[in-house]
GROMACS .gro file of C-alpha atoms in nm:
model
  476
    1VAL     CA    1   0.654   4.385   4.426
    2ALA     CA    2   0.958   4.513   4.363
    3GLY     CA    3   1.233   4.305   4.290
    4GLY     CA    4   0.964   3.976   4.182
    5ILE     CA    5   0.985   3.803   3.836
    6GLY     CA    6   0.897   4.145   3.593
    7ILE     CA    7   0.592   3.963   3.303
    8THR     CA    8   0.418   4.167   3.013
    9PRO     CA    9   0.112   4.043   2.948
   10VAL     CA   10   0.210   3.823   2.635
   11TYR     CA   11   0.501   3.661   2.760
   12ALA     CA   12   0.222   3.536   3.091
   13MET     CA   13   0.004   3.417   2.827
   14ALA     CA   14   0.300   3.216   2.635
   15MET     CA   15   0.347   3.073   3.014
   16ALA     CA   16  -0.038   2.984   3.019
   17LEU     CA   17  -0.032   2.824   2.725
   18GLU     CA   18   0.347   2.571   2.763
   19LYS     CA   19   0.210   2.539   3.118
   20ASN     CA   20  -0.154   2.619   3.263
   21LEU     CA   21  -0.260   2.241   3.402
   22ASP     CA   22  -0.618   2.302   3.314
   23LEU     CA   23  -0.484   2.279   2.913
   24LYS     CA   24  -0.301   1.963   2.925
   25ALA     CA   25  -0.613   1.839   3.026
   26ALA     CA   26  -0.765   1.958   2.725
   27ARG     CA   27  -0.560   1.879   2.487
   28LEU     CA   28  -0.566   1.507   2.573
   29SER     CA   29  -0.954   1.497   2.487
   30PRO     CA   30  -0.895   1.549   2.095
   31GLN     CA   31  -0.601   1.275   2.151
   32ALA     CA   32  -0.828   1.053   2.350
   33VAL     CA   33  -1.119   1.126   2.031
   34ASP     CA   34  -0.873   1.015   1.794
   35TYR     CA   35  -0.856   0.662   1.936
   36GLN     CA   36  -1.254   0.704   1.959
   37LEU     CA   37  -1.250   0.768   1.533
   38GLN     CA   38  -0.965   0.446   1.547
   39ALA     CA   39  -1.216   0.186   1.620
   40ALA     CA   40  -1.557   0.301   1.413
   41ARG     CA   41  -1.237   0.273   1.179
   42ALA     CA   42  -1.138  -0.077   1.240
   43ALA     CA   43  -1.481  -0.194   1.198
   44PHE     CA   44  -1.372  -0.191   0.847
   45SER     CA   45  -1.112  -0.413   0.852
   46PRO     CA   46  -1.115  -0.774   0.732
   47ASN     CA   47  -1.164  -1.069   0.987
   48ILE     CA   48  -0.919  -1.367   0.979
   49THR     CA   49  -1.065  -1.659   1.182
   50SER     CA   50  -0.991  -2.048   1.201
   51GLN     CA   51  -1.085  -2.309   1.281
   52TYR     CA   52  -0.953  -2.714   1.364
   53GLN     CA   53  -1.107  -2.900   1.478
   54TYR     CA   54  -1.064  -3.402   1.589
   55ASN     CA   55  -1.313  -3.632   1.627
   56ASN     CA   56  -1.270  -3.973   1.690
   57ALA     CA   57  -1.536  -4.203   1.617
   58SER     CA   58  -1.615  -4.554   1.722
   59ASN     CA   59  -1.970  -4.769   1.704
   60PRO     CA   60  -2.013  -5.162   1.614
   61ASN     CA   61  -1.983  -5.264   1.231
   62ASN     CA   62  -2.329  -5.269   1.155
   63SER     CA   63  -2.293  -5.392   0.742
   64THR     CA   64  -2.285  -5.737   0.563
   65LEU     CA   65  -1.997  -5.544   0.323
   66ASP     CA   66  -1.757  -5.599   0.617
   67PRO     CA   67  -1.865  -5.879   0.801
   68GLY     CA   68  -1.550  -6.010   0.956
   69LEU     CA   69  -1.559  -5.606   1.111
   70ALA     CA   70  -1.674  -5.617   1.497
   71THR     CA   71  -1.589  -5.212   1.551
   72LEU     CA   72  -1.600  -4.931   1.296
   73THR     CA   73  -1.346  -4.741   1.391
   74THR     CA   74  -1.339  -4.346   1.172
   75ILE     CA   75  -1.118  -4.035   1.203
   76ARG     CA   76  -1.246  -3.695   1.110
   77GLN     CA   77  -1.061  -3.396   1.141
   78ASN     CA   78  -1.175  -3.047   1.015
   79TYR     CA   79  -0.896  -2.754   0.926
   80ASN     CA   80  -1.036  -2.440   0.774
   81ALA     CA   81  -0.940  -2.005   0.742
   82ALA     CA   82  -1.189  -1.774   0.638
   83ILE     CA   83  -1.189  -1.402   0.576
   84SER     CA   84  -1.420  -1.087   0.566
   85GLN     CA   85  -1.412  -0.713   0.534
   86PRO     CA   86  -1.701  -0.462   0.579
   87LEU     CA   87  -1.683  -0.269   0.283
   88ASN     CA   88  -1.753   0.110   0.337
   89TRP     CA   89  -1.999   0.085   0.021
   90HIS     CA   90  -2.372   0.026   0.101
   91GLY     CA   91  -2.352  -0.193   0.370
   92ALA     CA   92  -2.155  -0.466   0.164
   93ASN     CA   93  -1.996  -0.743   0.250
   94ALA     CA   94  -1.719  -1.003   0.124
   95GLY     CA   95  -1.538  -1.308   0.267
   96LEU     CA   96  -1.281  -1.544   0.126
   97ASN     CA   97  -1.414  -1.920   0.281
   98PHE     CA   98  -1.122  -2.259   0.266
   99THR     CA   99  -1.234  -2.495   0.383
  100ASN     CA  100  -1.065  -2.909   0.418
  101ASN     CA  101  -1.125  -3.268   0.608
  102ARG     CA  102  -0.998  -3.564   0.627
  103GLN     CA  103  -1.150  -3.871   0.683
  104ALA     CA  104  -0.986  -4.241   0.739
  105THR     CA  105  -1.179  -4.549   0.848
  106ASN     CA  106  -1.103  -4.907   0.920
  107SER     CA  107  -1.365  -4.999   0.647
  108THR     CA  108  -1.224  -5.182   0.399
  109THR     CA  109  -1.443  -5.130   0.191
  110THR     CA  110  -1.478  -4.737   0.168
  111VAL     CA  111  -1.371  -4.609  -0.222
  112LEU     CA  112  -1.099  -4.309  -0.079
  113ASN     CA  113  -0.983  -4.363   0.282
  114PRO     CA  114  -0.861  -4.180   0.377
  115SER     CA  115  -1.011  -3.928   0.177
  116TYR     CA  116  -1.009  -3.549   0.156
  117GLY     CA  117  -1.231  -3.308   0.109
  118ALA     CA  118  -1.173  -2.887  -0.008
  119ASN     CA  119  -1.341  -2.655  -0.085
  120LEU     CA  120  -1.279  -2.262  -0.161
  121ALA     CA  121  -1.593  -2.073  -0.134
  122ALA     CA  122  -1.589  -1.634  -0.290
  123THR     CA  123  -1.925  -1.461  -0.055
  124PHE     CA  124  -2.121  -1.109  -0.164
  125SER     CA  125  -2.370  -0.993   0.021
  126LEU     CA  126  -2.574  -0.642   0.045
  127PRO     CA  127  -2.872  -0.487   0.134
  128LEU     CA  128  -3.057  -0.344  -0.122
  129LEU     CA  129  -3.328  -0.112   0.099
  130ALA     CA  130  -3.248  -0.092   0.485
  131GLY     CA  131  -2.932  -0.049   0.505
  132PHE     CA  132  -2.833   0.052   0.157
  133GLN     CA  133  -2.751   0.441   0.227
  134ILE     CA  134  -2.696   0.412   0.573
  135ASP     CA  135  -2.660   0.178   0.820
  136ALA     CA  136  -2.539   0.206   1.234
  137THR     CA  137  -2.087   0.101   1.158
  138ARG     CA  138  -2.085   0.362   0.887
  139ASN     CA  139  -2.281   0.642   1.103
  140THR     CA  140  -2.084   0.566   1.391
  141LEU     CA  141  -1.784   0.605   1.199
  142LYS     CA  142  -1.917   0.991   1.003
  143THR     CA  143  -2.050   1.059   1.408
  144THR     CA  144  -1.747   1.063   1.516
  145ALA     CA  145  -1.521   1.194   1.264
  146ILE     CA  146  -1.740   1.497   1.330
  147GLN     CA  147  -1.738   1.431   1.750
  148ARG     CA  148  -1.294   1.453   1.610
  149GLN     CA  149  -1.348   1.786   1.492
  150ILE     CA  150  -1.620   1.944   1.776
  151ALA     CA  151  -1.301   1.794   2.031
  152ASP     CA  152  -1.033   2.111   1.804
  153VAL     CA  153  -1.343   2.342   1.835
  154GLN     CA  154  -1.331   2.258   2.240
  155LEU     CA  155  -1.036   2.259   2.275
  156MET     CA  156  -0.974   2.643   2.074
  157THR     CA  157  -1.226   2.721   2.278
  158THR     CA  158  -1.118   2.646   2.590
  159VAL     CA  159  -0.668   2.835   2.488
  160GLU     CA  160  -0.895   3.145   2.379
  161ASN     CA  161  -1.053   3.146   2.729
  162THR     CA  162  -0.721   3.050   2.973
  163LYS     CA  163  -0.606   3.334   2.706
  164ALA     CA  164  -0.890   3.592   2.825
  165SER     CA  165  -0.840   3.430   3.239
  166VAL     CA  166  -0.454   3.576   3.201
  167ARG     CA  167  -0.499   3.843   3.082
  168THR     CA  168  -0.799   4.017   3.288
  169ALA     CA  169  -0.588   3.838   3.602
  170TYR     CA  170  -0.302   4.060   3.462
  171TRP     CA  171  -0.475   4.362   3.543
  172ASN     CA  172  -0.664   4.306   3.808
  173LEU     CA  173  -0.239   4.243   3.990
  174ARG     CA  174  -0.128   4.533   3.746
  175GLN     CA  175  -0.528   4.697   3.941
  176ALA     CA  176  -0.390   4.554   4.257
  177ILE     CA  177  -0.019   4.639   4.301
  178GLU     CA  178  -0.155   5.052   4.177
  179GLN     CA  179  -0.404   5.073   4.465
  180ILE     CA  180  -0.145   4.978   4.724
  181GLU     CA  181   0.039   5.245   4.567
  182ILE     CA  182  -0.231   5.545   4.577
  183GLN     CA  183  -0.348   5.435   4.992
  184GLN     CA  184  -0.031   5.452   5.028
  185ARG     CA  185  -0.010   5.867   4.880
  186ALA     CA  186  -0.305   5.845   5.090
  187LEU     CA  187  -0.113   5.786   5.361
  188ASP     CA  188   0.131   5.943   5.289
  189LEU     CA  189  -0.068   6.234   5.317
  190ALA     CA  190  -0.343   6.187   5.608
  191SER     CA  191   0.101   6.143   5.830
  192ARG     CA  192   0.177   6.446   5.679
  193LEU     CA  193  -0.147   6.639   5.764
  194PHE     CA  194  -0.048   6.499   6.120
  195GLN     CA  195   0.259   6.555   6.131
  196ASP     CA  196   0.183   6.917   6.095
  197ASN     CA  197  -0.106   6.974   6.260
  198LYS     CA  198   0.120   6.825   6.594
  199ILE     CA  199   0.357   7.083   6.494
  200LYS     CA  200   0.128   7.389   6.572
  201VAL     CA  201  -0.014   7.231   6.853
  202GLU     CA  202   0.352   7.236   6.982
  203ILE     CA  203   0.386   7.635   6.859
  204GLY     CA  204   0.033   7.692   7.010
  205THR     CA  205  -0.114   7.818   6.679
  206LEU     CA  206  -0.369   7.431   6.712
  207ALA     CA  207  -0.584   7.375   6.963
  208PRO     CA  208  -0.495   6.970   7.042
  209ILE     CA  209  -0.828   6.877   7.005
  210ASP     CA  210  -0.795   6.916   6.646
  211THR     CA  211  -0.526   6.723   6.604
  212VAL     CA  212  -0.823   6.417   6.646
  213GLN     CA  213  -0.921   6.364   6.278
  214SER     CA  214  -0.626   6.442   6.131
  215GLU     CA  215  -0.548   6.135   6.344
  216ALA     CA  216  -0.792   5.888   6.285
  217GLN     CA  217  -0.728   6.038   5.904
  218VAL     CA  218  -0.347   5.820   5.928
  219ALA     CA  219  -0.531   5.493   6.149
  220THR     CA  220  -0.791   5.445   5.819
  221ALA     CA  221  -0.533   5.520   5.600
  222GLU     CA  222  -0.367   5.278   5.731
  223GLN     CA  223  -0.686   5.018   5.742
  224GLN     CA  224  -0.685   5.085   5.367
  225LEU     CA  225  -0.342   5.007   5.274
  226LEU     CA  226  -0.344   4.685   5.452
  227ASN     CA  227  -0.695   4.544   5.264
  228ALA     CA  228  -0.511   4.643   4.990
  229GLU     CA  229  -0.229   4.445   4.991
  230ILE     CA  230  -0.439   4.126   5.041
  231THR     CA  231  -0.619   4.209   4.804
  232TRP     CA  232  -0.251   4.233   4.629
  233ARG     CA  233  -0.216   3.848   4.759
  234THR     CA  234  -0.533   3.760   4.610
  235ALA     CA  235  -0.519   3.892   4.318
  236GLU     CA  236  -0.152   3.712   4.189
  237LEU     CA  237  -0.266   3.330   4.378
  238THR     CA  238  -0.559   3.402   4.147
  239LEU     CA  239  -0.262   3.448   3.855
  240LYS     CA  240  -0.086   3.217   3.960
  241ARG     CA  241  -0.254   2.954   3.946
  242LEU     CA  242  -0.323   3.000   3.544
  243LEU     CA  243   0.064   3.025   3.525
  244VAL     CA  244   0.228   2.724   3.693
  245SER     CA  245   0.249   2.379   3.615
  246GLY     CA  246   0.163   2.276   4.006
  247PRO     CA  247   0.268   2.379   4.370
  248ASP     CA  248   0.663   2.313   4.337
  249ASP     CA  249   0.717   2.533   4.052
  250ALA     CA  250   0.948   2.803   4.128
  251LEU     CA  251   0.687   3.050   3.964
  252TYR     CA  252   0.457   3.018   4.251
  253ARG     CA  253   0.667   3.080   4.519
  254SER     CA  254   0.808   3.432   4.360
  255THR     CA  255   0.696   3.728   4.327
  256ILE     CA  256   0.537   3.845   3.976
  257ASN     CA  257   0.547   4.184   3.927
  258PRO     CA  258   0.303   4.258   3.609
  259THR     CA  259   0.598   4.542   3.409
  260GLU     CA  260   0.336   4.659   3.244
  261ARG     CA  261   0.132   4.971   3.283
  262ALA     CA  262  -0.241   5.016   3.228
  263ILE     CA  263  -0.229   5.269   2.935
  264VAL     CA  264  -0.570   5.404   2.759
  265VAL     CA  265  -0.559   5.365   2.408
  266PRO     CA  266  -0.904   5.518   2.256
  267GLN     CA  267  -1.074   5.195   1.943
  268SER     CA  268  -1.344   5.226   1.813
  269VAL     CA  269  -1.555   4.900   1.712
  270ASP     CA  270  -1.759   4.790   1.384
  271ILE     CA  271  -2.017   4.553   1.659
  272PRO     CA  272  -2.262   4.499   1.289
  273GLY     CA  273  -1.968   4.394   1.208
  274ALA     CA  274  -1.822   4.155   1.531
  275VAL     CA  275  -2.223   4.005   1.513
  276GLN     CA  276  -2.113   3.889   1.153
  277SER     CA  277  -1.860   3.770   1.280
  278ALA     CA  278  -1.930   3.588   1.550
  279ILE     CA  279  -2.220   3.401   1.402
  280GLY     CA  280  -2.032   3.245   1.138
  281GLN     CA  281  -1.672   3.154   1.369
  282ARG     CA  282  -1.767   3.147   1.738
  283THR     CA  283  -1.658   2.841   1.863
  284ASP     CA  284  -1.974   2.725   2.023
  285LEU     CA  285  -2.167   2.821   1.729
  286VAL     CA  286  -1.964   2.606   1.539
  287GLN     CA  287  -2.002   2.337   1.780
  288SER     CA  288  -2.426   2.363   1.771
  289ARG     CA  289  -2.375   2.337   1.378
  290LYS     CA  290  -2.108   1.985   1.436
  291ASN     CA  291  -2.422   1.806   1.668
  292LEU     CA  292  -2.645   1.935   1.408
  293GLU     CA  293  -2.517   1.765   1.155
  294ILE     CA  294  -2.479   1.450   1.414
  295SER     CA  295  -2.816   1.515   1.459
  296GLN     CA  296  -2.894   1.487   1.057
  297LEU     CA  297  -2.726   1.176   0.971
  298GLY     CA  298  -2.891   1.062   1.280
  299LEU     CA  299  -3.205   1.141   1.096
  300GLU     CA  300  -3.110   0.961   0.813
  301LEU     CA  301  -3.087   0.636   0.944
  302ASN     CA  302  -3.394   0.627   1.169
  303LYS     CA  303  -3.563   0.716   0.824
  304ASN     CA  304  -3.392   0.400   0.656
  305GLN     CA  305  -3.492   0.168   0.899
  306THR     CA  306  -3.842   0.283   0.820
  307LYS     CA  307  -3.763   0.080   0.435
  308PRO     CA  308  -3.753  -0.299   0.474
  309SER     CA  309  -3.505  -0.531   0.439
  310LEU     CA  310  -3.405  -0.685   0.191
  311ALA     CA  311  -3.051  -0.865   0.142
  312PHE     CA  312  -2.850  -1.005  -0.259
  313ASN     CA  313  -2.680  -1.279  -0.044
  314THR     CA  314  -2.427  -1.492  -0.395
  315SER     CA  315  -2.174  -1.710  -0.325
  316TYR     CA  316  -1.887  -1.923  -0.596
  317THR     CA  317  -1.769  -2.186  -0.413
  318LEU     CA  318  -1.454  -2.448  -0.592
  319ALA     CA  319  -1.471  -2.859  -0.425
  320GLY     CA  320  -1.254  -3.095  -0.458
  321GLN     CA  321  -1.187  -3.446  -0.304
  322GLY     CA  322  -0.881  -3.674  -0.321
  323GLY     CA  323  -0.792  -3.944  -0.112
  324GLN     CA  324  -0.653  -4.315  -0.209
  325ARG     CA  325  -0.869  -4.482  -0.395
  326LEU     CA  326  -1.061  -4.875  -0.398
  327LEU     CA  327  -1.048  -4.952  -0.767
  328GLY     CA  328  -1.006  -5.359  -0.839
  329GLY     CA  329  -0.997  -5.423  -0.456
  330VAL     CA  330  -0.585  -5.263  -0.521
  331ARG     CA  331  -0.599  -4.893  -0.347
  332GLN     CA  332  -0.443  -4.625  -0.571
  333PRO     CA  333  -0.273  -4.327  -0.494
  334GLY     CA  334  -0.412  -4.023  -0.388
  335GLY     CA  335  -0.351  -3.725  -0.143
  336TYR     CA  336  -0.461  -3.424  -0.054
  337THR     CA  337  -0.266  -3.309  -0.330
  338ASN     CA  338  -0.590  -3.412  -0.609
  339ALA     CA  339  -0.835  -3.212  -0.370
  340LEU     CA  340  -0.669  -2.871  -0.443
  341SER     CA  341  -0.623  -2.965  -0.785
  342GLN     CA  342  -1.000  -3.012  -0.841
  343ILE     CA  343  -0.970  -2.672  -0.731
  344SER     CA  344  -0.759  -2.489  -0.941
  345GLY     CA  345  -0.846  -2.585  -1.204
  346VAL     CA  346  -1.226  -2.528  -1.115
  347ASP     CA  347  -1.352  -2.927  -1.186
  348ASN     CA  348  -1.638  -2.879  -0.978
  349PRO     CA  349  -1.785  -2.513  -0.988
  350THR     CA  350  -2.149  -2.428  -0.811
  351TRP     CA  351  -2.272  -2.058  -0.858
  352ASN     CA  352  -2.558  -1.956  -0.524
  353LEU     CA  353  -2.793  -1.671  -0.575
  354ASN     CA  354  -3.029  -1.577  -0.283
  355PHE     CA  355  -3.258  -1.252  -0.197
  356GLN     CA  356  -3.426  -1.229   0.190
  357PHE     CA  357  -3.646  -1.018   0.205
  358ALA     CA  358  -3.808  -0.920   0.558
  359MET     CA  359  -4.068  -0.620   0.692
  360PRO     CA  360  -4.230  -0.565   1.032
  361LEU     CA  361  -4.608  -0.511   0.927
  362GLY     CA  362  -4.669  -0.187   0.947
  363MET     CA  363  -4.292  -0.052   1.065
  364ARG     CA  364  -4.436   0.102   1.388
  365ALA     CA  365  -4.171   0.111   1.568
  366ALA     CA  366  -3.918   0.256   1.335
  367LYS     CA  367  -4.174   0.511   1.190
  368ALA     CA  368  -4.189   0.620   1.598
  369ASN     CA  369  -3.837   0.655   1.619
  370TYR     CA  370  -3.811   0.855   1.242
  371ALA     CA  371  -4.133   1.058   1.379
  372ARG     CA  372  -3.911   1.101   1.716
  373ALA     CA  373  -3.533   1.221   1.605
  374LEU     CA  374  -3.746   1.437   1.318
  375ILE     CA  375  -3.874   1.605   1.636
  376GLN     CA  376  -3.546   1.666   1.790
  377TYR     CA  377  -3.355   1.796   1.490
  378ASP     CA  378  -3.638   2.061   1.475
  379GLN     CA  379  -3.537   2.167   1.839
  380SER     CA  380  -3.186   2.171   1.690
  381GLN     CA  381  -3.266   2.407   1.404
  382ALA     CA  382  -3.458   2.645   1.650
  383THR     CA  383  -3.218   2.619   1.936
  384LEU     CA  384  -2.955   2.694   1.711
  385LYS     CA  385  -3.152   3.023   1.596
  386ALA     CA  386  -3.239   3.098   1.985
  387GLN     CA  387  -2.754   3.064   2.032
  388GLU     CA  388  -2.745   3.273   1.727
  389LEU     CA  389  -2.952   3.523   1.893
  390THR     CA  390  -2.826   3.524   2.179
  391VAL     CA  391  -2.480   3.587   2.020
  392SER     CA  392  -2.601   3.885   1.869
  393SER     CA  393  -2.688   4.001   2.190
  394ASP     CA  394  -2.423   3.935   2.326
  395VAL     CA  395  -2.182   4.076   2.081
  396THR     CA  396  -2.371   4.415   2.122
  397ASN     CA  397  -2.290   4.449   2.479
  398ALA     CA  398  -1.980   4.386   2.426
  399GLY     CA  399  -1.957   4.648   2.140
  400LEU     CA  400  -2.096   4.892   2.344
  401ALA     CA  401  -1.947   4.753   2.631
  402VAL     CA  402  -1.662   4.900   2.547
  403ASP     CA  403  -1.787   5.248   2.399
  404ASN     CA  404  -1.875   5.346   2.789
  405THR     CA  405  -1.663   5.190   2.925
  406TYR     CA  406  -1.387   5.493   2.751
  407LYS     CA  407  -1.664   5.751   2.842
  408GLN     CA  408  -1.622   5.606   3.218
  409TYR     CA  409  -1.307   5.678   3.187
  410VAL     CA  410  -1.263   5.956   3.077
  411ALA     CA  411  -1.510   6.157   3.342
  412ALA     CA  412  -1.267   5.914   3.625
  413GLN     CA  413  -0.961   6.089   3.428
  414LYS     CA  414  -1.183   6.470   3.478
  415ALA     CA  415  -1.292   6.389   3.821
  416ARG     CA  416  -0.967   6.278   3.950
  417GLU     CA  417  -0.762   6.607   3.726
  418ALA     CA  418  -1.027   6.840   3.949
  419SER     CA  419  -1.039   6.635   4.331
  420GLU     CA  420  -0.574   6.716   4.257
  421ARG     CA  421  -0.658   7.084   4.246
  422ASN     CA  422  -0.905   7.094   4.504
  423ALA     CA  423  -0.687   6.883   4.690
  424GLU     CA  424  -0.393   7.109   4.658
  425ALA     CA  425  -0.586   7.366   4.665
  426GLU     CA  426  -0.785   7.299   5.103
  427GLN     CA  427  -0.440   7.261   5.208
  428THR     CA  428  -0.317   7.558   5.102
  429ARG     CA  429  -0.659   7.717   5.264
  430PHE     CA  430  -0.613   7.543   5.541
  431ASP     CA  431  -0.226   7.619   5.594
  432VAL     CA  432  -0.323   8.053   5.583
  433GLY     CA  433  -0.635   7.929   5.824
  434MET     CA  434  -0.894   8.011   5.610
  435SER     CA  435  -1.007   7.593   5.651
  436THR     CA  436  -1.029   7.352   5.826
  437ASN     CA  437  -0.880   6.952   5.985
  438TYR     CA  438  -1.230   6.805   5.845
  439ASN     CA  439  -1.283   7.013   5.549
  440VAL     CA  440  -0.844   6.960   5.417
  441VAL     CA  441  -0.925   6.529   5.515
  442GLN     CA  442  -1.245   6.561   5.306
  443ALA     CA  443  -1.086   6.659   4.968
  444GLN     CA  444  -0.803   6.366   5.044
  445ASN     CA  445  -1.047   6.135   5.052
  446ASN     CA  446  -1.228   6.212   4.790
  447LEU     CA  447  -0.873   6.236   4.576
  448THR     CA  448  -0.783   5.928   4.666
  449THR     CA  449  -1.138   5.791   4.547
  450ALA     CA  450  -1.168   5.950   4.268
  451ARG     CA  451  -0.775   5.799   4.222
  452LEU     CA  452  -0.883   5.451   4.273
  453SER     CA  453  -1.185   5.554   4.048
  454GLU     CA  454  -0.908   5.648   3.764
  455LEU     CA  455  -0.789   5.320   3.769
  456THR     CA  456  -1.119   5.102   3.831
  457ALA     CA  457  -1.278   5.262   3.468
  458VAL     CA  458  -0.880   5.194   3.268
  459ILE     CA  459  -0.901   4.812   3.433
  460ARG     CA  460  -1.271   4.793   3.261
  461TYR     CA  461  -1.190   4.978   2.953
  462LEU     CA  462  -0.874   4.701   2.905
  463ASN     CA  463  -1.115   4.456   2.963
  464ALA     CA  464  -1.394   4.475   2.741
  465ILE     CA  465  -1.231   4.559   2.465
  466SER     CA  466  -1.041   4.209   2.579
  467GLU     CA  467  -1.348   4.067   2.622
  468PHE     CA  468  -1.537   4.235   2.284
  469ASP     CA  469  -1.245   4.022   2.087
  470ARG     CA  470  -1.296   3.750   2.291
  471ILE     CA  471  -1.668   3.701   2.321
  472GLN     CA  472  -1.626   3.704   1.888
  473ARG     CA  473  -1.470   3.423   1.897
  474VAL     CA  474  -1.556   3.165   2.159
  475GLY     CA  475  -1.834   3.131   2.400
  476ARG     CA  476  -1.761   3.051   2.758
   0.00000   0.00000   0.00000
């Protein structure tokens, strides 16, 4: 590990927030919902249409007004434009239609030839019962807006969980490195005992058979050191997975050296305050409440659909007509501008007003849909209450874990100190001939176990503090 890239927990989190691939993917989700929201809002954008039509018809002449005309030819052209605007206001819809036509014929008796027609119509419609308070289009817009908020909450959840994973992986790597150090010290002790025993055999104060146990202890210590190194490589790879942007990242090919050592700083926890904070702000509960808002909107829509349909429609039309007029056998000048002039002068206005009513007998389908939506809404409320209880239990357990792991650390620290004194005492007794190899090896094994237990207790305490902080804000 010496000579590797040194990082602190803060630096590791900063790297993860910048490079973590799962976070990069998660950050795209709100953008995708943004486009969904744009599409929902586009439902209230103006819609422009236009049309051109040409018709050339020839028919045998059957009129006594033009006896010398064998074939009657009529050319009709239509060129229309319209704009309609759905309103985000009680389901109203407004429109403006501009229709035009031109007709020419080879008949000599037609009064206007060619003739031009123009109509300008303004329309407005409004649902008065079903669709007045809410409809599918407005419901989609409101629902998508809430889903956009949920996407932000989900992203924040991913960010916080990633940071928590980085913290855990960092301290696991630090633990793995310190385990190597502890196992190396155990190997050094075993090797020194073995060498001392060999010297005693050479000078005749110890039988050769008494070195077997210390030699076996060296082999066991070497195996445990190897296992610790394997654990270190695995822990390092886990942390790298959270910090790098891909296999080609320079950090992925380097050795990570977590420079900050695990230090225990006692912290007090306010479990009732933490529970209250989690109930109010934890992301999974916030998301559930947002989904409940969506269910409420769906419930309102289904309730509105149980009403009959009553539509109010009105329109105001201005008509104009122009062309070359046949007067006294002579064609008088005229054209399309005559039709437009009549429109601008409001010469031929037409008002139209109607109400349209429809109601399926019994409204059984709509009422069944509303009843089902009401049950689903009640289920969602009950689920939210159960979720709040679960969160309360999780936060309480996390708070208790902080206290319990600290007590376990204190106990492990005392056990390690006692094991150190016992190992030193056993070695001293062995040196003066008052103990055996077996007792020394056992004392050394107990010391190694105590050191590992203390290290594990330290990491557990640090992780418990981090988990207690995380679980108040986000859920998995």
